[in-house]
Coordinates of C-alpha atoms and ligand atoms in Angstrom, one line a residue:
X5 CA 0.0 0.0 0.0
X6 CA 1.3 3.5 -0.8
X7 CA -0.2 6.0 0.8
X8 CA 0.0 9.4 -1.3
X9 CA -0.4 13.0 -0.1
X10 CA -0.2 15.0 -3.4
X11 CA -0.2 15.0 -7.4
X12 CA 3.8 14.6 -7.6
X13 CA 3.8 11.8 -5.0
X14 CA 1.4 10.0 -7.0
X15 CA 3.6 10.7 -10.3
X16 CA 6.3 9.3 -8.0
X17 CA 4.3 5.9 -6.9
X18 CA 3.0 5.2 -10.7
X19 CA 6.9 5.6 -12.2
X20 CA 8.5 3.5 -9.8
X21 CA 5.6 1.0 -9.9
X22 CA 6.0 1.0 -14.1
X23 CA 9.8 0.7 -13.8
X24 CA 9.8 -2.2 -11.6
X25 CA 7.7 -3.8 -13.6
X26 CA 4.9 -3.8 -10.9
X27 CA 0.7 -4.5 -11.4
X28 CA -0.2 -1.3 -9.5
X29 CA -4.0 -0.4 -8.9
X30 CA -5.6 2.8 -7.2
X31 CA -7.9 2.7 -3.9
X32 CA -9.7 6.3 -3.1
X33 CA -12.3 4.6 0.2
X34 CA -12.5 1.2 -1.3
X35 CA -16.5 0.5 -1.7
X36 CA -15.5 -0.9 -5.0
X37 CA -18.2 -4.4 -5.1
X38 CA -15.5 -6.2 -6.9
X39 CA -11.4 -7.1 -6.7
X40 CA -10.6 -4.3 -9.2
X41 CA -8.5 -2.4 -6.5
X42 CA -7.4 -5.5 -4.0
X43 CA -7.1 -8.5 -6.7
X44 CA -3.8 -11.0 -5.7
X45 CA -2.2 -10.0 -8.7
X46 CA -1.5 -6.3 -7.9
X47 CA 1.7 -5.6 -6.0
X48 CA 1.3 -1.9 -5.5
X49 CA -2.1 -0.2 -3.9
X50 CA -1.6 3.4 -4.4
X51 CA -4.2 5.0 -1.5
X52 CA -5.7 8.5 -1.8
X53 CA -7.3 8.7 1.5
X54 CA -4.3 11.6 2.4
X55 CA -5.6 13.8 -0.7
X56 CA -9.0 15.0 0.7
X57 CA -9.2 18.5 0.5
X58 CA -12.4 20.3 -0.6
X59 CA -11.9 24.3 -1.7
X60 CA -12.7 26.7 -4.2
X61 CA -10.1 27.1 -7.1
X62 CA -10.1 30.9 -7.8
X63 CA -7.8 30.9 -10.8
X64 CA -10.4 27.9 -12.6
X65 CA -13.1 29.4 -11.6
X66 CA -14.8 25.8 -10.1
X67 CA -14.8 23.8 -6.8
X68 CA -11.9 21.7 -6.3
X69 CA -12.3 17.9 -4.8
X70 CA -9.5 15.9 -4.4
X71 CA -10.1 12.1 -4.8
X72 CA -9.6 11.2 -0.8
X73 CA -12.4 13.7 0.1
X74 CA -16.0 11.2 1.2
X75 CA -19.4 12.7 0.1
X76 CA -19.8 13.8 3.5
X77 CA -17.0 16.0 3.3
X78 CA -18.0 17.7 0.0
X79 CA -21.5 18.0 1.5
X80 CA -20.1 19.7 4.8
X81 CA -17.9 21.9 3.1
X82 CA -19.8 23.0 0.1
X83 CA -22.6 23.8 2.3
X84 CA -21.4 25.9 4.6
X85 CA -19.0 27.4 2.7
X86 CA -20.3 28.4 -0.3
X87 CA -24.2 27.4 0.2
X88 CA -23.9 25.3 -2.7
X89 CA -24.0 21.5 -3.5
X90 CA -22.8 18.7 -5.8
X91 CA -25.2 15.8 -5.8
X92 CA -23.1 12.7 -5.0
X93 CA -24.7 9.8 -3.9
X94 CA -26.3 8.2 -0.6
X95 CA -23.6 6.9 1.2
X96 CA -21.8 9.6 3.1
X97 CA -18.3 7.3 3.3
X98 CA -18.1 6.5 -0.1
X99 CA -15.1 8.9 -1.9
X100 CA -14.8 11.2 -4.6
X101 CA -12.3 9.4 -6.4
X102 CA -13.8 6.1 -8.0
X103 CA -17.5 7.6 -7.4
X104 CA -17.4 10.0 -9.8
X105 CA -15.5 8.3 -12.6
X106 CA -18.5 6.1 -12.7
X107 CA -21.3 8.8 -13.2
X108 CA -22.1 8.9 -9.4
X109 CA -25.6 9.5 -8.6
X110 CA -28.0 10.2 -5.6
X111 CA -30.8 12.1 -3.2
X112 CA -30.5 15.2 -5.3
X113 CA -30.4 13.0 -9.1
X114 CA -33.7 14.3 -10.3
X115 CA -33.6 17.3 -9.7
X116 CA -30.0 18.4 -10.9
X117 CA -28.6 15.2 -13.0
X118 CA -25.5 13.1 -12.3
X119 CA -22.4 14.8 -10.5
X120 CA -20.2 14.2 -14.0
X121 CA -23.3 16.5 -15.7
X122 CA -21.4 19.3 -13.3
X123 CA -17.4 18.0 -14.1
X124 CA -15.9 20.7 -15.3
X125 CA -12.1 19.2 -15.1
X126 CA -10.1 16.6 -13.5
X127 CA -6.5 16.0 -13.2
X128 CA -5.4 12.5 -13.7
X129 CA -1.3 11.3 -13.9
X130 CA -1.1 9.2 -16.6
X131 CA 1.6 6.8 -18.3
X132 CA 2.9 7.6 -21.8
X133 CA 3.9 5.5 -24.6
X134 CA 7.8 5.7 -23.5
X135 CA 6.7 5.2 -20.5
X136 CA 6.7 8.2 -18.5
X137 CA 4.5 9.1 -15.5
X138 CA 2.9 12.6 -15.8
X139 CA 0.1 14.5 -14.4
X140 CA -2.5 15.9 -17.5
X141 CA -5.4 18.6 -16.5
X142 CA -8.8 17.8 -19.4
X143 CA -11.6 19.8 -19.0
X144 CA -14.9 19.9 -21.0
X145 CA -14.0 22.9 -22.9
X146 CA -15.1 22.3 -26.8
X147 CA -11.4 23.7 -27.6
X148 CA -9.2 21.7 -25.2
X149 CA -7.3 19.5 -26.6
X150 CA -7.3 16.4 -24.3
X151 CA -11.3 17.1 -23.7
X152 CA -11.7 12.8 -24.7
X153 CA -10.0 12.1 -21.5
X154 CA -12.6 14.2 -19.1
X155 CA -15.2 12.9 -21.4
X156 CA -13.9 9.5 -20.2
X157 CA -14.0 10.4 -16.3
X158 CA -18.1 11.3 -16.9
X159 CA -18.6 7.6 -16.5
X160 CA -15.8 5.6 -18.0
X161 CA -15.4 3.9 -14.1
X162 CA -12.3 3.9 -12.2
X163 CA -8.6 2.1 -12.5
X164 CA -8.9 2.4 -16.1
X165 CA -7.0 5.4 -17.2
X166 CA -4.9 6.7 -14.7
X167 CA -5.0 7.9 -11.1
X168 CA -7.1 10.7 -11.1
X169 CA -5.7 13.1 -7.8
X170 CA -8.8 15.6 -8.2
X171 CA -11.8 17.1 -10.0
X172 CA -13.1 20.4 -10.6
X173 CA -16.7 21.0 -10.3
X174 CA -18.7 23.9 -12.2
X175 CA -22.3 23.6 -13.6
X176 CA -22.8 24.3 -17.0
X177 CA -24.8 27.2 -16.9
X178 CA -23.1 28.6 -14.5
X179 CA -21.6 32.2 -14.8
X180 CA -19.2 34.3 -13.2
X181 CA -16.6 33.7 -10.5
X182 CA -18.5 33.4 -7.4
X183 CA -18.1 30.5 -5.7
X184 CA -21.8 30.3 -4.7
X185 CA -23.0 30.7 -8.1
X186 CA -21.1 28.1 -9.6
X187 CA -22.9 24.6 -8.2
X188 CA -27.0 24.2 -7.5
X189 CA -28.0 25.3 -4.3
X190 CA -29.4 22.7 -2.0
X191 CA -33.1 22.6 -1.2
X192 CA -34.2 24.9 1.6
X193 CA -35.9 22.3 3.5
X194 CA -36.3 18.3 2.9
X195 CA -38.9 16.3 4.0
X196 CA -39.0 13.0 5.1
X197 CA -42.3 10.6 5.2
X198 CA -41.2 6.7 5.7
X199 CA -43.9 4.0 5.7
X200 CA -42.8 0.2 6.7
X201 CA -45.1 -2.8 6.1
X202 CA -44.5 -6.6 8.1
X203 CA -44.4 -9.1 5.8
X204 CA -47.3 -10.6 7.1
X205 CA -49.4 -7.7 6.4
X206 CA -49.1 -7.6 2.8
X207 CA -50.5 -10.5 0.2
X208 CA -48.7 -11.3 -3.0
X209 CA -51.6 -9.3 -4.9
X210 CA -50.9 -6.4 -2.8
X211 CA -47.1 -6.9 -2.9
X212 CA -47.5 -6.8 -6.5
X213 CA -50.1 -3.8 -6.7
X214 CA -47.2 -1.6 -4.4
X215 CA -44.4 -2.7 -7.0
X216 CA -46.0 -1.7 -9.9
X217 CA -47.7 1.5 -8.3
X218 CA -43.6 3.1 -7.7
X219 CA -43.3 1.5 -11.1
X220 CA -45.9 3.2 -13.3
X221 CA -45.3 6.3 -11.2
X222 CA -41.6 6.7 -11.9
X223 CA -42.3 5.7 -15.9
X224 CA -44.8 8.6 -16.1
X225 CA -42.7 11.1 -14.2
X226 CA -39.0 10.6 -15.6
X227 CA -38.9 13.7 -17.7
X228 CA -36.2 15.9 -17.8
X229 CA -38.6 19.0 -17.0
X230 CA -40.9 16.7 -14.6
X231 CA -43.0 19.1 -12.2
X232 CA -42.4 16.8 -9.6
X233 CA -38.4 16.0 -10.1
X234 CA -37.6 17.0 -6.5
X235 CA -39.5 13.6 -5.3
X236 CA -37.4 11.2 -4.3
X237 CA -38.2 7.7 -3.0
X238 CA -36.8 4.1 -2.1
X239 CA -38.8 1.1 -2.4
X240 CA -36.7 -1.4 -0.2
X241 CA -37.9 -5.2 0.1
X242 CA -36.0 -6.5 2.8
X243 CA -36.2 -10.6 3.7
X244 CA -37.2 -10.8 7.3
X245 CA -33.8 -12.7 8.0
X246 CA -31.8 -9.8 6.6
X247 CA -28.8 -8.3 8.6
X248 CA -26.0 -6.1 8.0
X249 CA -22.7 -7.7 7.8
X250 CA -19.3 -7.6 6.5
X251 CA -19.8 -9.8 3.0
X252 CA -22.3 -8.3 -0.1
X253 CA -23.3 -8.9 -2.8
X254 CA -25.1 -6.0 -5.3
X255 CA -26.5 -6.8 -8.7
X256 CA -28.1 -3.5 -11.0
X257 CA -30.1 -2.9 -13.5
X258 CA -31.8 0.3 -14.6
X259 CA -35.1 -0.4 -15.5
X260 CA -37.5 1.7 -17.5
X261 CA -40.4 -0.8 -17.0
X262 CA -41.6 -3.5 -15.0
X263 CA -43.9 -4.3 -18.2
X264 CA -43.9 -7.6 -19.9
X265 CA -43.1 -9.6 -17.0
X266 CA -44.5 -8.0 -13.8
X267 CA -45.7 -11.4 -12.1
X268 CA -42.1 -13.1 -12.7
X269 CA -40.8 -9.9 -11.2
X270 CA -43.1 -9.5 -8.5
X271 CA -42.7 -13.2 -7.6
X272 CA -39.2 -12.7 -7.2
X273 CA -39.0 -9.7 -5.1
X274 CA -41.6 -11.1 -2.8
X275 CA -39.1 -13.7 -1.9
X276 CA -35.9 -11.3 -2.6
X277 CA -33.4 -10.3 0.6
X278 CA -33.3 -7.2 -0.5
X279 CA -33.9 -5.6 -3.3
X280 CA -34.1 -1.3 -3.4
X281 CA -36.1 0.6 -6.2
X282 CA -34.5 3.8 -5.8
X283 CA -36.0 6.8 -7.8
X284 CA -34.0 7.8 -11.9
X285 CA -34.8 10.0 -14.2
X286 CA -35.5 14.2 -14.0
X287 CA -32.6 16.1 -15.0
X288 CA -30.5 13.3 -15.8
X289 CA -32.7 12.5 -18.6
X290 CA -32.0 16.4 -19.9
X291 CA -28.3 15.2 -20.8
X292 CA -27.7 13.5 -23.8
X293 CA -26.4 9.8 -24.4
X294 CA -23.2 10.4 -25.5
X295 CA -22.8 13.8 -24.5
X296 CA -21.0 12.1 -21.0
X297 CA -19.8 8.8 -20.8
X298 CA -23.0 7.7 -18.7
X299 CA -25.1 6.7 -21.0
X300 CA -28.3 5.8 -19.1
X301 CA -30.3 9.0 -20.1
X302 CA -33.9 7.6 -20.7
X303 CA -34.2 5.0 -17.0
X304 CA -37.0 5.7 -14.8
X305 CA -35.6 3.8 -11.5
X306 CA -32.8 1.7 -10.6
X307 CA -33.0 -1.7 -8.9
X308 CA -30.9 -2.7 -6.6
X309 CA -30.4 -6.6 -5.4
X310 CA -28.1 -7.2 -2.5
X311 CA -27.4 -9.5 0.1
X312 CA -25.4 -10.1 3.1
X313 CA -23.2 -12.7 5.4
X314 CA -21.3 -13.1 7.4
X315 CA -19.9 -16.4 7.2
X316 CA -17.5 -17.3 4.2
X317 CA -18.8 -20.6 4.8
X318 CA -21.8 -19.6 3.2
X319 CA -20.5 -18.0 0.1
X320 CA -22.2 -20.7 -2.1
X321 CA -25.5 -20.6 -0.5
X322 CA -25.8 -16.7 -0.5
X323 CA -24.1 -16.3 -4.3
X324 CA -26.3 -18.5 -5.7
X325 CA -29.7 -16.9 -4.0
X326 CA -28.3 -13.5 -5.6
X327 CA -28.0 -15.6 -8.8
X328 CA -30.7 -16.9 -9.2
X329 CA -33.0 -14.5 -8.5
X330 CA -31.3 -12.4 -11.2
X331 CA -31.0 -15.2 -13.2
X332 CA -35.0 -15.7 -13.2
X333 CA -36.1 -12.1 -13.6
X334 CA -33.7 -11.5 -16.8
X335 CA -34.7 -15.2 -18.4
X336 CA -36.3 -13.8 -21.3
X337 CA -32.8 -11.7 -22.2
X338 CA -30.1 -14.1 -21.2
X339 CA -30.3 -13.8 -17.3
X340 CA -29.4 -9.9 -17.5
X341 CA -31.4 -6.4 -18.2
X342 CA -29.8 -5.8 -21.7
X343 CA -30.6 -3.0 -23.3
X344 CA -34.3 -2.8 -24.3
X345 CA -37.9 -1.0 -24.1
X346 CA -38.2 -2.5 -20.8
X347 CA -34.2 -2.6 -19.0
X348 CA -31.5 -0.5 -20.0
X349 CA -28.2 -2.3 -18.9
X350 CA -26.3 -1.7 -15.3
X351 CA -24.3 0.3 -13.5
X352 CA -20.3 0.4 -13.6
X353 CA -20.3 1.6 -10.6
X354 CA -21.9 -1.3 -9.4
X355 CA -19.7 -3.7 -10.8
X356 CA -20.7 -7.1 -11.3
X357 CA -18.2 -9.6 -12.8
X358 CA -20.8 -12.7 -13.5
X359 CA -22.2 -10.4 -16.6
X360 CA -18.6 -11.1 -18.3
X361 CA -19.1 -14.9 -17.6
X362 CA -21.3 -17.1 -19.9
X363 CA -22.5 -19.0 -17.6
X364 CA -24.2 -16.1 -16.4
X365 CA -24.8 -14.0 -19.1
X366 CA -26.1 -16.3 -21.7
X367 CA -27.6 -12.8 -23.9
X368 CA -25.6 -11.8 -27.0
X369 CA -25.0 -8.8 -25.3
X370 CA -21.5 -8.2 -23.8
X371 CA -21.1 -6.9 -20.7
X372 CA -19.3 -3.7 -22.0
X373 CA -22.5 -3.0 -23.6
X374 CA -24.3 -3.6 -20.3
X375 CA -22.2 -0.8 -18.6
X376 CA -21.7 2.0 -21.2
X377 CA -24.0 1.0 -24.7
X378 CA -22.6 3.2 -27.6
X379 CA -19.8 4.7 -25.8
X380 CA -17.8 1.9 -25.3
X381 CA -15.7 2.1 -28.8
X382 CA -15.1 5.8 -28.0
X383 CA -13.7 4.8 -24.4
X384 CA -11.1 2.1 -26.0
X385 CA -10.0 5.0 -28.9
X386 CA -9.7 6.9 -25.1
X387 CA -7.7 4.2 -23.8
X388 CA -5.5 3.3 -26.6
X389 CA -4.5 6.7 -26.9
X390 CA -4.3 7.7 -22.8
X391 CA -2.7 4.2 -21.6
X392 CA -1.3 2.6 -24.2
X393 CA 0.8 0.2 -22.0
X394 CA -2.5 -0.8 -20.1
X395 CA -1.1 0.2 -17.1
X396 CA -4.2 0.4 -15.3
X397 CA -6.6 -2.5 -15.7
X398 CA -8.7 -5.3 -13.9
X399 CA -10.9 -7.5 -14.5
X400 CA -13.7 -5.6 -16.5
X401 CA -11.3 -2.3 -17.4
X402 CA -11.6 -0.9 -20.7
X403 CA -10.2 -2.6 -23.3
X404 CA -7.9 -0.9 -26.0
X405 CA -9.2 -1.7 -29.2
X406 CA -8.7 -4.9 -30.9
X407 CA -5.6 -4.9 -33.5
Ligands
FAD2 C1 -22.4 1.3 0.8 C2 -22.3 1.8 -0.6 C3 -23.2 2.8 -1.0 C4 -23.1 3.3 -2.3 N1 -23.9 4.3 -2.7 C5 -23.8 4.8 -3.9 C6 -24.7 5.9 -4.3 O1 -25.6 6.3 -3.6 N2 -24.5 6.4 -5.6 C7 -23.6 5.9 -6.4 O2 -23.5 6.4 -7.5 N3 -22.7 4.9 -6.1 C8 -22.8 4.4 -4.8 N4 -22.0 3.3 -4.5 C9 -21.0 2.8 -5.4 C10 -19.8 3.7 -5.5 O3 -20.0 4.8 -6.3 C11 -18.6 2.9 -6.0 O4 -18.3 1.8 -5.2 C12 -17.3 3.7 -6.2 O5 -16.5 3.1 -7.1 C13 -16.7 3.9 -4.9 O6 -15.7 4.9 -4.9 P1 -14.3 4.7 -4.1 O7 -13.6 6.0 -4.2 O8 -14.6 4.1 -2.8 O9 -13.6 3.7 -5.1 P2 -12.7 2.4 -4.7 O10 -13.6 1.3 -4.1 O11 -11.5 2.9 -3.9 O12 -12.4 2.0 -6.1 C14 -13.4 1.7 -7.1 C15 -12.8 1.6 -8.5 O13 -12.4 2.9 -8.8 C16 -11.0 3.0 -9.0 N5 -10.5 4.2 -8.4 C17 -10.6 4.5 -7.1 N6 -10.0 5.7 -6.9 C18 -9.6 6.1 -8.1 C19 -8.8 7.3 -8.5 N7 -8.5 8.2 -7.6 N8 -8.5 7.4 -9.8 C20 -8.8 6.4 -10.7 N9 -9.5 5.3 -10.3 C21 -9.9 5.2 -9.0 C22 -10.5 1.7 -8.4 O14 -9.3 1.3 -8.9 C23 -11.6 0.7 -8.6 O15 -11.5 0.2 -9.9 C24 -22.1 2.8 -3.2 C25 -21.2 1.8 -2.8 C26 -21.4 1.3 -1.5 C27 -20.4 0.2 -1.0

């Protein structure tokens, strides 16, 4: 493990790892679902959890966030600071660094889009075709230069083109130099109403009636200019036997529809651990496919299937409930939500290595596809040209193109 407190320590960690020869990956909090960062093969960890700092960048006009920084921090400080807000996603411990790369969503997702639909720049250290460790600054700017390597940090996912040490946030339509005009503003006030339901209160009919009821609601209201955007709500199905503990396992899809097979779905999620239906759509419908590297832009709700241990020991019996049940609802498209009227692929920030193995994904569609749809090609052209050694990679990185 190397821990790192700045860019030219990083620039320092990635040489010597490339001149020894070393498999080096990059670790910002470490919520990643699969062994991208800790896999046996890597020999150096480079850790970001000293680069946390949060401020406002006068000279590029946006609010700095270096990689270490949690969502809690760039809440607290934003807030009070500067009255302003980035929306980054539910979990306050999860960190900038590989959240963001991925899209990153959360609480505040209808209502002002993804946090990459704010990115204005990011600073990644890179490796060079002789070699060479270097820090590069992209930012969205039509005229810079290296703009195809932020476009590949708006969803691209982490460990794939270099160690990115921060990112610069500025909305879009944001004017002017004040730091409190730059990012939305947070609501004024938020309420809450949660509603719980035992088990053996609710039927399968009525089970059935509630799913589709958040369904139908978040298909009709997942317009961009939605009067109702600044609704949020979760939908969590919880097996009465559930309990935190130390060993997960999260599946994803984005769904646009329960349609075609509501009674398979329903069946299953009656009898699901858990499984969250978390509210899509609003603003990050505004932003066009291929416009950031994220390209869900038409979902109406994600799902979520999880499920915890704590016993290795029971690795077998766990995986395959998780498999299963995934396995069932997706039968009619391989075993997983490709790409259709009704499912529109998963999340990368959610990785899930089964939909690379054919014993698990049985659909023609790959699971490159699954994660980023059209914008996959463009991401290899990214990665041929930004790592050309493929320095950074695991086991579902981006590959550079074939020949
Ligand atoms: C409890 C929990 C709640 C979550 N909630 C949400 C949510 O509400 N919304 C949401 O969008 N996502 C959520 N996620 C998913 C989260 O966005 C991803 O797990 C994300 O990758 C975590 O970022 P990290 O900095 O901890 O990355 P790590 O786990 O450290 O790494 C993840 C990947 O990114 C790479 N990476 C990490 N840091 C860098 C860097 N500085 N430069 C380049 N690559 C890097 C790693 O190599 C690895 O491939 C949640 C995850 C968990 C476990």
């Amino acid at each position: 493990m190397r821990l790192v407190r700045s860019t030219d320590e990083v620039v320092a960690a990635v040489q010597q790892a490339v001149d020894q020869g070393k498999r080096i990956s990059v670790r910002s909090s470490g919520h990643c679902y699969e062994d991208f960062v800790h896999h046996p093969d890597v020999q150096m960890i480079v850790d970001m959890s000293g680069m946390s700092a949060v401020y406002h960048d006068e000279r590029r006009g946006a609010v700095a966030v270096e990689s270490g920084a949690t969502n809690l921090r760039t809440y607290q400080t934003l807030y009070p600071e500067w009255g302003a807000v980035v929306p980054t996603g539910f979990c306050y411990s999860v960190t900038i660094g590989g959240h963001v790369s991925g899209g990153a969503w959360g609480p505040l997702c209808r209502l002002h889009g993804l946090v990459v639909d704010h990115l204005y720049a990011v600073e990644v250290v890179v490796v060079d075709a002789r070699g060479k460790a270097r820090a590069v600054v992209t930012t969205r700017e039509a005229d810079d230069p290296r703009r195809d390597l932020w476009w590949a940090h708006t969803g691209g996912g982490g460990g794939n083109f270099g160690i990115v040490t921060r990112y610069w946030f500025r909305s879009p339509d944001a004017t002017g130099r004040d730091p409190g005009a730059l990012l939305p503003k947070p609501p004024a006030e938020l309420l809450v109403s949660a509603v719980g339901w035992a088990w053996s209160e609710l039927s399968r009919q009525e089970f059935g009636q509630l799913a589709r009821n958040y369904a139908e609601w978040h298909v009709a209201h997942r317009g961009p200019d939605d009067p109702h955007r600044a609704l949020i709500s979760q939908l969590v199905f919880n097996h009465s036997g559930l309990s935190m503990s130390s060993r997960v396992r999260c599946l994803y899809s984005a769904s646009r529809w329960l349609s075609g097979k509501p009674d398979r779905m329903n069946e299953d999620l009656y009898s699901a651990r858990s499984v969250q239906l978390t509210s899509y759509g609003g603003r990050i419908n505004a932003v066009d496919p291929a416009a950031t590297a994220a390209p869900h832009r038409d979902a109406a709700f994600k799902m979520l299937w999880q499920v915890f241990w704590n016993d290795p020991a029971d690795d077998d019996r766990y995986l395959s409930w998780a498999r299963d049940c995934y396995r069932e609802v997706y039968a009619d498209t391989g075993g997983v939500p490709v790409p259709n009227e009704v499912t529109d692929g998963c999340y990368v920030n959610y990785p899930d290595i089964d939909l690379g193995d054919p014993r698990f994904n049985t659909s023609s569609t790959p699971w490159h596809t699954l994660y980023y749809k059209d914008n996959y090609p463009r991401l290899q052209r990214v990665k041929a040209k930004w790592d050309p050694h493929n320095v950074f990679r695991h086991s579902q990185s981006v590959r550079p193109p074939a020949g």
